[in-house]
CSV table of C-alpha atoms in Angstrom, one decimal:
chain,number,residue,atom,x,y,z
A,1,ASP,CA,4.8,51.2,-34.6
A,2,TYR,CA,5.4,49.5,-31.3
A,3,GLU,CA,6.3,50.0,-27.8
A,4,ILE,CA,8.7,47.7,-25.8
A,5,ASN,CA,8.2,47.1,-22.0
A,6,TYR,CA,11.7,45.9,-20.8
A,7,ASP,CA,10.7,45.4,-17.3
A,8,LEU,CA,8.1,43.0,-18.3
A,9,GLY,CA,9.7,41.8,-21.3
A,10,SER,CA,6.5,42.5,-23.6
A,11,LEU,CA,5.9,44.2,-26.8
A,12,ARG,CA,2.8,46.3,-27.9
A,13,VAL,CA,1.9,47.3,-31.2
A,14,THR,CA,0.7,50.9,-31.6
A,15,ASN,CA,0.3,51.1,-35.4
A,16,GLN,CA,-3.7,50.6,-35.8
A,17,ALA,CA,-3.1,49.8,-39.6
A,18,ILE,CA,-1.0,46.8,-38.6
A,19,ILE,CA,-3.7,45.7,-36.1
A,20,ASN,CA,-6.5,46.2,-38.6
A,21,ALA,CA,-4.8,44.3,-41.2
A,22,GLY,CA,-5.6,41.0,-39.5
A,23,LEU,CA,-2.3,39.5,-40.9
A,24,PRO,CA,0.4,37.6,-38.7
A,25,VAL,CA,2.9,39.7,-37.2
A,26,GLN,CA,6.3,38.4,-37.4
A,27,ILE,CA,8.7,39.7,-34.8
A,28,GLY,CA,12.5,39.3,-34.9
A,29,TYR,CA,14.9,40.2,-32.2
A,30,GLU,CA,18.4,39.4,-31.0
A,31,ASN,CA,18.2,36.6,-28.6
A,32,ASN,CA,20.0,37.7,-25.4
A,33,ALA,CA,19.4,35.9,-22.2
A,34,THR,CA,16.8,37.6,-20.1
A,35,PHE,CA,18.6,37.0,-16.8
A,36,GLY,CA,22.3,37.3,-18.0
A,37,LEU,CA,25.1,37.1,-15.5
A,38,GLN,CA,27.7,38.6,-17.7
A,39,GLN,CA,28.8,42.2,-17.4
A,40,LYS,CA,29.1,43.9,-20.7
A,41,ASN,CA,31.0,47.0,-21.6
A,42,PHE,CA,31.4,49.0,-24.8
A,43,LEU,CA,34.2,51.4,-25.6
A,44,GLY,CA,34.4,53.7,-28.6
A,45,LEU,CA,37.1,56.0,-29.8
A,46,ARG,CA,37.2,58.5,-32.9
A,47,LEU,CA,40.1,60.6,-34.2
A,48,ASP,CA,39.9,63.1,-37.0
A,49,TYR,CA,42.8,65.0,-38.4
A,50,LEU,CA,42.3,67.8,-40.9
A,51,TYR,CA,45.2,67.9,-43.3
A,52,ASN,CA,44.2,70.9,-45.0
A,53,LYS,CA,40.9,72.6,-46.1
A,54,HIS,CA,40.4,69.9,-48.7
A,55,LEU,CA,41.5,66.6,-47.0
A,56,SER,CA,40.8,65.2,-43.8
A,57,LEU,CA,41.8,61.8,-42.3
A,58,GLY,CA,40.1,59.9,-39.6
A,59,ALA,CA,40.5,56.8,-37.4
A,60,SER,CA,38.1,54.8,-35.3
A,61,MET,CA,37.9,52.0,-32.6
A,62,VAL,CA,35.2,50.3,-31.0
A,63,ARG,CA,35.2,47.3,-28.5
A,64,LEU,CA,32.7,45.2,-26.9
A,65,GLY,CA,33.8,43.0,-23.9
A,66,GLU,CA,32.0,40.7,-21.7
A,67,ARG,CA,33.0,39.5,-18.2
A,68,PRO,CA,31.6,36.2,-16.8
A,69,PHE,CA,31.0,35.4,-13.3
A,70,PHE,CA,32.5,31.9,-14.0
A,71,SER,CA,35.4,30.5,-16.0
A,72,LYS,CA,33.2,27.5,-17.2
A,73,GLN,CA,31.3,28.7,-20.2
A,74,THR,CA,28.9,26.7,-22.5
A,75,TYR,CA,29.2,27.2,-26.3
A,76,GLY,CA,27.2,29.9,-27.5
A,77,GLU,CA,27.4,31.8,-24.3
A,78,ASP,CA,31.1,32.3,-24.2
A,79,PRO,CA,32.1,35.7,-23.3
A,80,ILE,CA,33.7,38.0,-26.2
A,81,ARG,CA,36.2,40.7,-26.4
A,82,ASN,CA,36.0,41.8,-29.9
A,83,SER,CA,37.6,44.9,-31.3
A,84,MET,CA,37.0,46.7,-34.6
A,85,TYR,CA,39.6,49.3,-36.1
A,86,GLY,CA,38.9,51.6,-39.1
A,87,LEU,CA,40.6,54.3,-41.2
A,88,ASP,CA,38.9,56.8,-43.6
A,89,PHE,CA,39.6,60.0,-45.6
A,90,ASP,CA,37.4,62.7,-47.1
A,91,TYR,CA,38.8,64.8,-50.0
A,92,ARG,CA,36.8,67.5,-51.5
A,93,ASN,CA,38.0,70.5,-54.0
A,94,ASP,CA,36.7,72.8,-56.7
A,95,PHE,CA,37.2,71.5,-60.4
A,96,PRO,CA,36.7,74.5,-62.6
A,97,LYS,CA,38.0,72.5,-65.7
A,98,MET,CA,35.1,70.3,-65.5
A,99,THR,CA,32.8,73.2,-66.0
A,100,LYS,CA,34.5,74.3,-69.0
A,101,TRP,CA,34.6,70.7,-70.4
A,102,LEU,CA,30.9,70.4,-69.9
A,103,ASN,CA,30.2,73.7,-71.5
A,104,LYS,CA,31.5,72.5,-74.8
A,105,LEU,CA,28.9,70.3,-75.1
A,106,PRO,CA,26.1,71.5,-77.7
A,107,PHE,CA,23.3,70.8,-75.4
A,108,TYR,CA,24.7,71.7,-72.0
A,109,SER,CA,25.6,75.2,-70.5
A,110,THR,CA,26.3,76.1,-66.8
A,111,LYS,CA,28.2,78.6,-64.7
A,112,ALA,CA,28.1,76.6,-61.5
A,113,MET,CA,31.5,75.5,-60.0
A,114,SER,CA,32.1,71.9,-60.3
A,115,THR,CA,33.6,70.0,-57.3
A,116,ILE,CA,35.2,66.7,-56.9
A,117,THR,CA,34.8,64.5,-54.0
A,118,ALA,CA,36.4,61.3,-52.7
A,119,TYR,CA,35.8,59.3,-49.8
A,120,GLY,CA,36.9,56.1,-48.5
A,121,GLU,CA,37.1,53.8,-45.4
A,122,ALA,CA,38.6,50.5,-44.4
A,123,ALA,CA,38.1,48.4,-41.2
A,124,TRP,CA,38.9,45.2,-39.7
A,125,LEU,CA,37.6,43.0,-36.8
A,126,GLN,CA,39.8,41.5,-34.3
A,127,PRO,CA,37.9,38.8,-32.5
A,128,GLY,CA,38.9,37.9,-28.8
A,129,HIS,CA,37.6,36.4,-25.7
A,130,ALA,CA,37.7,37.2,-22.0
A,131,LYS,CA,40.7,36.5,-20.1
A,132,GLU,CA,38.7,34.6,-17.5
A,133,VAL,CA,38.1,31.8,-20.1
A,134,ASP,CA,41.8,31.9,-21.5
A,135,PHE,CA,43.0,28.4,-20.9
A,136,GLY,CA,46.4,27.6,-22.9
A,137,GLU,CA,46.5,29.0,-26.2
A,138,GLY,CA,42.9,30.2,-26.5
A,139,GLY,CA,39.7,30.6,-24.9
A,140,VAL,CA,37.6,27.4,-23.8
A,141,ALA,CA,33.9,26.9,-24.2
A,142,TYR,CA,32.1,23.7,-23.3
A,143,ILE,CA,29.9,22.1,-26.0
A,144,ASP,CA,28.8,19.6,-23.4
A,145,ASP,CA,30.3,18.7,-20.1
A,146,PHE,CA,27.7,15.8,-19.8
A,147,GLU,CA,26.8,16.6,-16.4
A,148,GLY,CA,23.0,16.5,-17.4
A,149,THR,CA,23.4,12.9,-18.9
A,150,ARG,CA,23.4,11.3,-15.4
A,151,SER,CA,20.1,10.9,-13.6
A,152,SER,CA,20.2,9.8,-10.0
A,153,ILE,CA,17.8,9.0,-7.0
A,154,ASP,CA,19.4,9.8,-3.7
A,155,LEU,CA,17.9,7.0,-1.7
A,156,ARG,CA,18.9,8.7,1.7
A,157,PHE,CA,16.4,11.2,1.5
A,158,PRO,CA,13.8,11.8,2.8
A,159,LEU,CA,14.5,9.5,5.6
A,160,ILE,CA,10.7,9.2,6.5
A,161,SER,CA,10.4,7.4,3.1
A,162,TRP,CA,11.7,4.3,4.6
A,163,THR,CA,9.9,2.0,6.6
A,164,LEU,CA,10.0,-1.5,8.4
A,165,ALA,CA,10.3,-4.2,5.7
A,166,SER,CA,7.9,-7.1,5.2
A,167,VAL,CA,9.2,-10.6,5.4
A,168,PRO,CA,11.3,-11.2,2.4
A,169,GLN,CA,9.4,-13.6,-0.1
A,170,ASN,CA,10.9,-16.1,-2.7
A,171,SER,CA,14.5,-15.3,-1.2
A,172,PRO,CA,16.6,-18.5,-2.1
A,173,ASP,CA,19.1,-20.0,0.2
A,174,PRO,CA,22.6,-21.4,-1.1
A,175,PHE,CA,21.0,-24.8,-1.5
A,176,GLY,CA,18.0,-23.7,-3.6
A,177,GLY,CA,15.5,-23.8,-1.0
A,178,ILE,CA,13.5,-20.8,0.6
A,179,ARG,CA,15.5,-18.7,2.9
A,180,PHE,CA,12.7,-17.6,5.1
A,181,PRO,CA,9.9,-20.2,4.9
A,182,GLU,CA,7.9,-17.9,7.3
A,183,ALA,CA,7.2,-15.9,4.6
A,184,LEU,CA,4.7,-18.3,3.4
A,185,LEU,CA,2.7,-18.1,6.7
A,186,LYS,CA,-0.4,-15.9,6.9
A,187,ASP,CA,-1.7,-14.2,10.0
A,188,SER,CA,0.6,-16.0,12.2
A,189,VAL,CA,2.9,-14.6,15.0
A,190,ALA,CA,5.6,-17.1,13.7
A,191,SER,CA,6.0,-15.1,10.4
A,192,GLY,CA,8.3,-12.6,12.3
A,193,TYR,CA,10.3,-15.1,14.3
A,194,ASN,CA,13.6,-14.3,12.4
A,195,ARG,CA,13.2,-10.5,12.5
A,196,ALA,CA,16.2,-9.1,14.1
A,197,LYS,CA,16.8,-5.4,15.3
A,198,LEU,CA,17.7,-3.2,12.4
A,199,ALA,CA,17.7,0.8,12.8
A,200,TRP,CA,18.3,3.2,10.1
A,201,TYR,CA,18.8,7.0,10.5
A,202,ASN,CA,20.8,10.2,9.7
A,203,ILE,CA,23.0,11.3,12.5
A,204,GLU,CA,22.3,14.8,13.8
A,205,PRO,CA,25.5,16.8,12.8
A,206,ILE,CA,25.8,18.3,16.3
A,207,LEU,CA,26.3,14.9,17.8
A,208,GLN,CA,29.5,14.5,15.8
A,209,GLU,CA,31.0,17.9,16.9
A,210,LYS,CA,33.3,17.9,19.8
A,211,ASN,CA,33.0,21.7,20.4
A,212,ASN,CA,29.2,22.2,20.2
A,213,SER,CA,27.8,22.9,23.6
A,214,ASN,CA,24.6,21.5,22.6
A,215,ASN,CA,26.4,18.2,22.1
A,216,PRO,CA,25.9,15.9,25.3
A,217,LEU,CA,28.7,13.7,23.9
A,218,GLN,CA,31.1,16.7,23.5
A,219,ARG,CA,33.4,15.3,26.2
A,220,GLU,CA,33.2,11.6,25.0
A,221,LEU,CA,36.1,11.8,22.4
A,222,THR,CA,36.3,8.1,22.2
A,223,GLU,CA,32.6,8.0,21.1
A,224,LEU,CA,33.0,10.7,18.6
A,225,SER,CA,35.7,9.1,17.0
A,226,LYS,CA,34.3,5.6,16.5
A,227,PRO,CA,34.3,4.7,12.8
A,228,GLU,CA,30.5,3.7,13.0
A,229,THR,CA,29.4,7.2,14.1
A,230,ARG,CA,32.2,9.6,13.6
A,231,ARG,CA,31.5,12.3,10.8
A,232,VAL,CA,32.7,11.6,7.2
A,233,LEU,CA,34.5,14.3,5.4
A,234,SER,CA,34.0,14.6,1.5
A,235,GLN,CA,37.6,14.6,0.9
A,236,GLU,CA,38.0,11.2,2.3
A,237,ILE,CA,36.0,9.7,-0.6
A,238,PHE,CA,36.2,12.3,-3.1
A,239,PRO,CA,39.8,13.8,-2.7
A,240,GLN,CA,39.7,15.7,-6.0
A,241,ARG,CA,36.4,17.3,-5.4
A,242,THR,CA,36.2,21.2,-4.5
A,243,ASN,CA,33.4,21.6,-2.2
A,244,ASP,CA,31.3,24.7,-1.6
A,245,LEU,CA,31.6,26.4,1.8
A,246,GLY,CA,29.7,24.2,4.4
A,247,GLN,CA,29.5,21.3,2.2
A,248,GLY,CA,32.7,19.5,3.2
A,249,VAL,CA,30.7,16.9,5.5
A,250,ILE,CA,28.7,14.1,4.0
A,251,ASN,CA,25.4,13.3,5.7
A,252,THR,CA,25.3,9.6,5.7
A,253,PHE,CA,22.8,7.0,5.7
A,254,ASP,CA,23.4,4.8,8.8
A,255,LEU,CA,22.3,1.1,9.1
A,256,ALA,CA,22.7,-0.4,12.5
A,257,PHE,CA,22.1,-4.2,12.3
A,258,TYR,CA,21.8,-6.4,15.6
A,259,PRO,CA,21.2,-10.0,14.5
A,260,LYS,CA,21.2,-11.3,18.0
A,261,GLU,CA,18.6,-9.2,19.3
A,262,LYS,CA,14.7,-9.4,18.2
A,263,GLY,CA,13.2,-6.8,16.2
A,264,PRO,CA,9.9,-5.3,16.5
A,265,TYR,CA,6.9,-7.6,16.1
A,266,ASN,CA,9.1,-10.6,16.8
A,267,PHE,CA,7.2,-13.1,19.2
A,268,GLN,CA,9.9,-15.7,19.3
A,269,TYR,CA,9.8,-17.1,22.7
A,270,ASP,CA,12.4,-19.9,22.4
A,271,VAL,CA,15.3,-17.4,23.2
A,272,ASP,CA,18.7,-17.4,25.3
A,273,PRO,CA,17.2,-17.4,28.8
A,274,ALA,CA,20.0,-15.1,30.1
A,275,THR,CA,20.2,-12.4,27.3
A,276,GLY,CA,16.9,-12.9,25.5
A,277,HIS,CA,18.9,-13.2,22.2
A,278,LEU,CA,17.8,-15.2,19.3
A,279,LYS,CA,19.5,-18.6,19.4
A,280,GLN,CA,20.1,-18.6,15.6
A,281,PRO,CA,21.3,-15.2,14.6
A,282,LYS,CA,22.7,-16.4,11.3
A,283,LYS,CA,19.1,-17.1,10.3
A,284,ALA,CA,17.9,-13.7,11.4
A,285,TRP,CA,17.3,-10.9,9.0
A,286,GLY,CA,16.6,-7.1,9.3
A,287,GLY,CA,15.1,-5.1,6.6
A,288,LEU,CA,13.8,-1.7,5.5
A,289,MET,CA,12.0,-0.7,2.5
A,290,ARG,CA,10.7,2.5,0.4
A,291,ALA,CA,8.8,3.5,-2.8
A,292,ILE,CA,10.7,4.8,-5.8
A,293,ASP,CA,8.6,7.1,-7.9
A,294,GLN,CA,10.8,6.7,-11.1
A,295,THR,CA,9.9,2.9,-12.1
A,296,ASP,CA,11.1,3.2,-15.8
A,297,PHE,CA,14.9,3.1,-15.2
A,298,GLU,CA,15.8,2.8,-18.9
A,299,THR,CA,13.7,6.0,-19.9
A,300,ASN,CA,15.2,7.8,-16.9
A,301,ASN,CA,18.8,6.6,-18.0
A,302,ILE,CA,19.4,4.8,-14.4
A,303,GLU,CA,21.5,1.9,-15.0
A,304,PHE,CA,23.2,1.0,-11.7
A,305,ILE,CA,23.2,1.3,-7.7
A,306,GLU,CA,26.3,3.3,-6.4
A,307,PHE,CA,27.1,3.5,-2.7
A,308,TRP,CA,30.3,3.7,-0.5
A,309,LEU,CA,30.0,1.2,2.4
A,310,LEU,CA,31.9,1.3,5.6
A,311,ASP,CA,33.5,-2.0,6.6
A,312,PRO,CA,31.1,-3.3,9.1
A,313,PHE,CA,33.8,-5.4,10.6
A,314,ILE,CA,36.5,-2.9,10.7
A,315,ARG,CA,36.8,-3.8,14.4
A,316,LYS,CA,36.7,-7.5,14.1
A,317,GLN,CA,38.8,-8.3,10.9
A,318,GLY,CA,38.5,-11.9,9.3
A,319,SER,CA,34.6,-12.2,10.4
A,320,ALA,CA,32.6,-14.5,8.1
A,321,GLY,CA,30.2,-11.5,7.9
A,322,GLY,CA,26.6,-11.5,6.6
A,323,GLU,CA,25.0,-10.3,3.2
A,324,LEU,CA,23.5,-7.2,2.0
A,325,VAL,CA,20.6,-7.9,-0.2
A,326,ILE,CA,19.0,-5.0,-2.5
A,327,ASN,CA,15.6,-6.0,-3.9
A,328,LEU,CA,14.1,-4.1,-6.8
A,329,GLY,CA,10.8,-4.6,-7.8
A,330,ASN,CA,7.3,-5.5,-6.5
A,331,ILE,CA,7.7,-5.7,-2.6
A,332,SER,CA,4.7,-6.7,-0.3
A,333,GLU,CA,3.7,-3.8,1.9
A,334,ASP,CA,2.2,-6.2,4.3
A,335,ILE,CA,4.6,-5.6,7.1
A,336,LEU,CA,2.5,-7.8,9.5
A,337,LYS,CA,1.5,-10.5,7.4
A,338,ASP,CA,-2.3,-10.7,8.0
A,339,GLY,CA,-3.7,-9.4,4.8
A,340,LYS,CA,-5.2,-6.2,6.3
A,341,ARG,CA,-4.5,-2.7,5.7
A,342,GLN,CA,-3.4,-0.7,8.7
A,343,TYR,CA,-3.7,3.1,9.3
A,344,GLU,CA,-3.4,4.5,12.8
A,345,ASN,CA,-5.9,7.4,12.6
A,346,GLY,CA,-8.5,4.9,11.6
A,347,LEU,CA,-8.4,3.5,15.2
A,348,PRO,CA,-11.1,4.2,17.8
A,349,THR,CA,-10.3,6.8,20.6
A,350,PRO,CA,-12.3,7.9,23.7
A,351,THR,CA,-14.1,10.5,21.6
A,352,GLN,CA,-14.7,8.1,18.6
A,353,GLN,CA,-15.5,4.8,20.3
A,354,ASN,CA,-17.8,3.3,17.7
A,355,ILE,CA,-15.2,2.7,14.9
A,356,PRO,CA,-15.3,-1.0,14.0
A,357,LEU,CA,-12.2,-3.1,13.9
A,358,ASP,CA,-11.0,-6.3,12.7
A,359,GLU,CA,-8.7,-8.2,14.9
A,360,THR,CA,-6.2,-10.7,13.6
A,361,ASN,CA,-3.5,-12.6,15.1
A,362,LEU,CA,-1.1,-9.9,14.6
A,363,ALA,CA,-3.0,-6.5,15.1
A,364,LYS,CA,-6.1,-4.8,15.4
A,365,VAL,CA,-7.1,-2.9,11.9
A,366,PRO,CA,-9.8,-0.6,11.0
A,367,ARG,CA,-12.5,-2.6,9.2
A,368,ASN,CA,-13.0,0.2,6.6
A,369,PRO,CA,-10.0,-0.1,4.2
A,370,ILE,CA,-10.2,3.3,2.7
A,371,GLN,CA,-8.1,6.0,4.6
A,372,VAL,CA,-9.8,9.2,4.1
A,373,THR,CA,-6.9,11.4,5.4
A,374,ASN,CA,-3.6,10.7,6.8
A,375,ALA,CA,-3.9,13.2,9.8
A,376,PHE,CA,-4.4,12.1,13.4
A,377,SER,CA,-7.3,13.2,15.3
A,378,ASN,CA,-7.5,16.9,16.3
A,379,ASP,CA,-7.9,16.0,20.0
A,380,PRO,CA,-4.7,15.7,21.8
A,381,GLU,CA,-6.2,13.2,24.2
A,382,ASP,CA,-7.0,11.0,21.2
A,383,ARG,CA,-3.2,10.7,20.3
A,384,PRO,CA,-2.0,8.0,22.6
A,385,PHE,CA,-4.8,5.8,21.3
A,386,GLN,CA,-4.0,6.1,17.5
A,387,ASP,CA,0.0,6.7,17.7
A,388,VAL,CA,0.1,2.9,18.5
A,389,GLY,CA,2.2,1.4,15.7
A,390,TYR,CA,1.5,-1.2,13.2
A,391,ASP,CA,-0.3,-3.7,15.4
A,392,GLY,CA,-3.0,-1.0,16.4
A,393,ALA,CA,-2.5,-1.8,20.0
A,394,THR,CA,-1.4,0.1,23.2
A,395,ASP,CA,1.0,-1.7,25.5
A,396,THR,CA,-1.7,-2.9,27.7
A,397,ALA,CA,-3.6,-4.1,24.7
A,398,GLU,CA,-0.7,-5.8,23.6
A,399,GLN,CA,-0.4,-7.8,26.8
A,400,ARG,CA,-3.8,-9.1,26.3
A,401,MET,CA,-3.3,-9.8,22.6
A,402,PHE,CA,0.0,-11.7,23.0
A,403,ALA,CA,-0.5,-13.3,26.4
A,404,ASN,CA,0.2,-16.7,24.9
A,405,TYR,CA,3.4,-15.4,23.8
A,406,LEU,CA,4.5,-13.9,27.3
A,407,ASN,CA,3.4,-17.0,29.1
A,408,ARG,CA,5.6,-19.1,26.9
A,409,LEU,CA,8.5,-16.7,27.1
A,410,GLY,CA,8.1,-16.7,31.0
A,411,ASN,CA,8.4,-20.4,31.1
A,412,VAL,CA,11.7,-20.1,29.3
A,413,VAL,CA,13.5,-17.0,30.9
A,414,GLY,CA,11.5,-16.9,34.1
A,415,THR,CA,8.9,-14.2,34.9
A,416,SER,CA,11.1,-12.4,37.4
A,417,SER,CA,14.0,-12.1,34.7
A,418,PRO,CA,14.9,-8.6,33.1
A,419,VAL,CA,14.2,-10.2,29.7
A,420,TYR,CA,10.7,-11.0,30.6
A,421,GLN,CA,10.0,-7.7,32.5
A,422,ALA,CA,11.2,-5.7,29.2
A,423,ALA,CA,9.0,-8.0,26.9
A,424,ALA,CA,6.1,-7.4,29.4
A,425,ALA,CA,6.3,-3.8,29.3
A,426,ASP,CA,6.3,-3.7,25.5
A,427,PRO,CA,5.2,-7.0,24.1
A,428,SER,CA,5.5,-5.9,20.4
A,429,ALA,CA,9.0,-4.2,21.0
A,430,ASP,CA,7.6,-1.3,18.9
A,431,ASN,CA,8.1,1.5,21.2
A,432,PHE,CA,9.7,4.7,20.0
A,433,LYS,CA,12.7,6.5,21.7
A,434,GLY,CA,14.2,9.8,20.2
A,435,TYR,CA,17.9,10.0,20.4
A,436,ARG,CA,17.6,13.1,22.9
A,437,ASP,CA,15.4,11.1,25.1
A,438,ALA,CA,15.7,12.4,28.8
A,439,ALA,CA,16.4,8.9,29.8
A,440,PHE,CA,19.9,9.2,28.1
A,441,THR,CA,22.7,10.4,30.1
A,442,ASN,CA,25.9,12.2,28.7
A,443,LYS,CA,27.6,8.7,28.6
A,444,THR,CA,24.8,7.2,26.2
A,445,GLY,CA,26.7,6.5,22.8
A,446,ILE,CA,25.1,7.3,19.4
A,447,LEU,CA,24.2,3.8,18.4
A,448,GLU,CA,22.1,3.3,21.8
A,449,ARG,CA,20.5,6.6,21.1
A,450,TYR,CA,19.3,5.7,17.8
A,451,LYS,CA,18.4,2.1,18.5
A,452,ASN,CA,14.8,2.6,18.7
A,453,ILE,CA,14.5,5.6,16.3
A,454,ASN,CA,12.3,3.8,13.9
A,455,ASN,CA,9.8,2.1,16.2
A,456,PRO,CA,6.2,3.4,15.3
A,457,HIS,CA,4.6,3.1,18.7
A,458,GLY,CA,4.5,6.9,19.9
A,459,ASN,CA,6.7,8.4,17.5
A,460,SER,CA,4.3,11.3,16.7
A,461,PRO,CA,3.5,12.8,20.0
A,462,VAL,CA,1.6,16.0,20.4
A,463,ALA,CA,4.0,19.0,20.6
A,464,THR,CA,3.9,21.3,23.6
A,465,SER,CA,6.0,24.3,24.6
A,466,ASN,CA,7.7,22.4,27.3
A,467,ASP,CA,8.2,19.1,25.4
A,468,GLN,CA,11.7,18.1,24.4
A,469,PHE,CA,11.5,15.3,21.9
A,470,THR,CA,12.4,13.9,18.6
A,471,ASN,CA,9.5,14.2,16.1
A,472,ALA,CA,9.2,11.1,13.8
A,473,PHE,CA,6.4,9.9,11.5
A,474,THR,CA,4.3,6.9,10.9
A,475,LEU,CA,4.0,5.6,7.2
C-alpha cells in the first residue's frame, strides 16, 4: 500500500484505491528521533528441548539495549536495557478413546484418529537502564535541568556594536542638580568639555602569551602579568566549572579610563599647561553605548545585569574611586550634539565633489539625511576623504574649523609645547591607531597599544597585500 524512503524520511502511497477514495489518510508511526545519537543493540536467544516424540520444551530470551554518548539524559530519551524471558511447552499425542466415545453418539461416526494437543507459554519483562546513567541506586534522567530558563545577552560581542557615547543627559549629581549641564547645550564645542579618554576592547590572546613568537611582548613578563592586561582563566572565577578543550581562558571586555586626559572631540583649552590634562578630572566622564535588540526584558525573562569586575584600584588601595553608571532606556545617538545625522560615506570626495554639506560648530555633515548604503566609495583614492570620523573633517580641515580652539590653547600652553603640537596635528583627537601599529616598539605596553583603538578617523583603511594594520569599523 505504501513505500517508505528512509533516506528522505518520506512515505509514498502506492494503493490507487486509497488515493481515489479522497478521504484523509491517517499515518501512525513510532516516534523515534530522526538523528539519534544512541547506539542500539538487539540480542535474541532460543532453546528447544525435545523430551520425547510427544513433548517439547523451549526457552527464549531477548534483550534491547541502548548506549548513550552522554551520561546526562532527558526524560523520555533515557537509554534502556530491557530483557524479556520466556518458557513454553508443546504436547501432542494420539487419543483413540476419544474416537470411540464420539462414535457412540447416534448422529456421528468417524474412523479418523483423535489427537490431543496442549501448548502454553509464559514470559516476563525485566526493565533496566544503561550503566552510563546509573547513579546510586538506579538510573537518572533529567525532567528539566532549567538550562533553557535563563536568557542572556552577552554585551561583550560583537565589539563593533559599541560606539562613543553621547553626553549623558538628565544625570543627577549628589545634590539633586544636573551633573553634566553641558548636555543642555546644542551645537556648541563646550558640550564635550568634560569628555575624558575611554578605550574599550578585547585583548588579542596572542598578546597575552609569553611563548608565542608573534607576540612582540613575549619577553616583557612584567607587562604580561599586570592585573589590568593579563589573561583570566575560567577556573579563577568559576572553580567548579568543567571547560571544554580550548575554553579555559575568558575573553574579557576591557575598559581603560583616563580621567585626566581629554577624549575625542573635547575642545577644552583651559588645561594644565605642562601636561595638557584636564584641571578637574573628578568632573570628567567617559562613555560608550550600544543598541540592544531585545527591548522587552519581561517577555525574554531578563531580570538583571551580571558581570565580574576587576578592582580598578588594585594597585592603589584606599582610593576614593569613581562611579560606574549603567543606563538602560532611550539614549541619544547625537554623539556630537549638533542635531545632525552624520554618515562618512556621504561626504564629498575628489571623484564626487558636488555633494552638499551642512557645517555646524562641531562637524561637516551631508545635507541629505538619508543614508542609501553603508559602504565607502569603491575608489581607494576617496577613502581618506570619507573615513574621517564623526566631525566629517580631515586633520587639515579640523585645523581650519577649530582654529579658535587652537589659538586659545596656544595662549595657555604655548605654541611650541608638545601639548599644542599634538593638538595641532589632530585637533579633534579622533585619529585611529591600531594595537599593532608600526610606531609601537616591543616595549610598548598593552594599555598604550589599545588607547586609540576606538577613534573613528582612519579606522577603515583600504587593504593591500603589503599593509599590516588592524581593521576597525565606523558606526
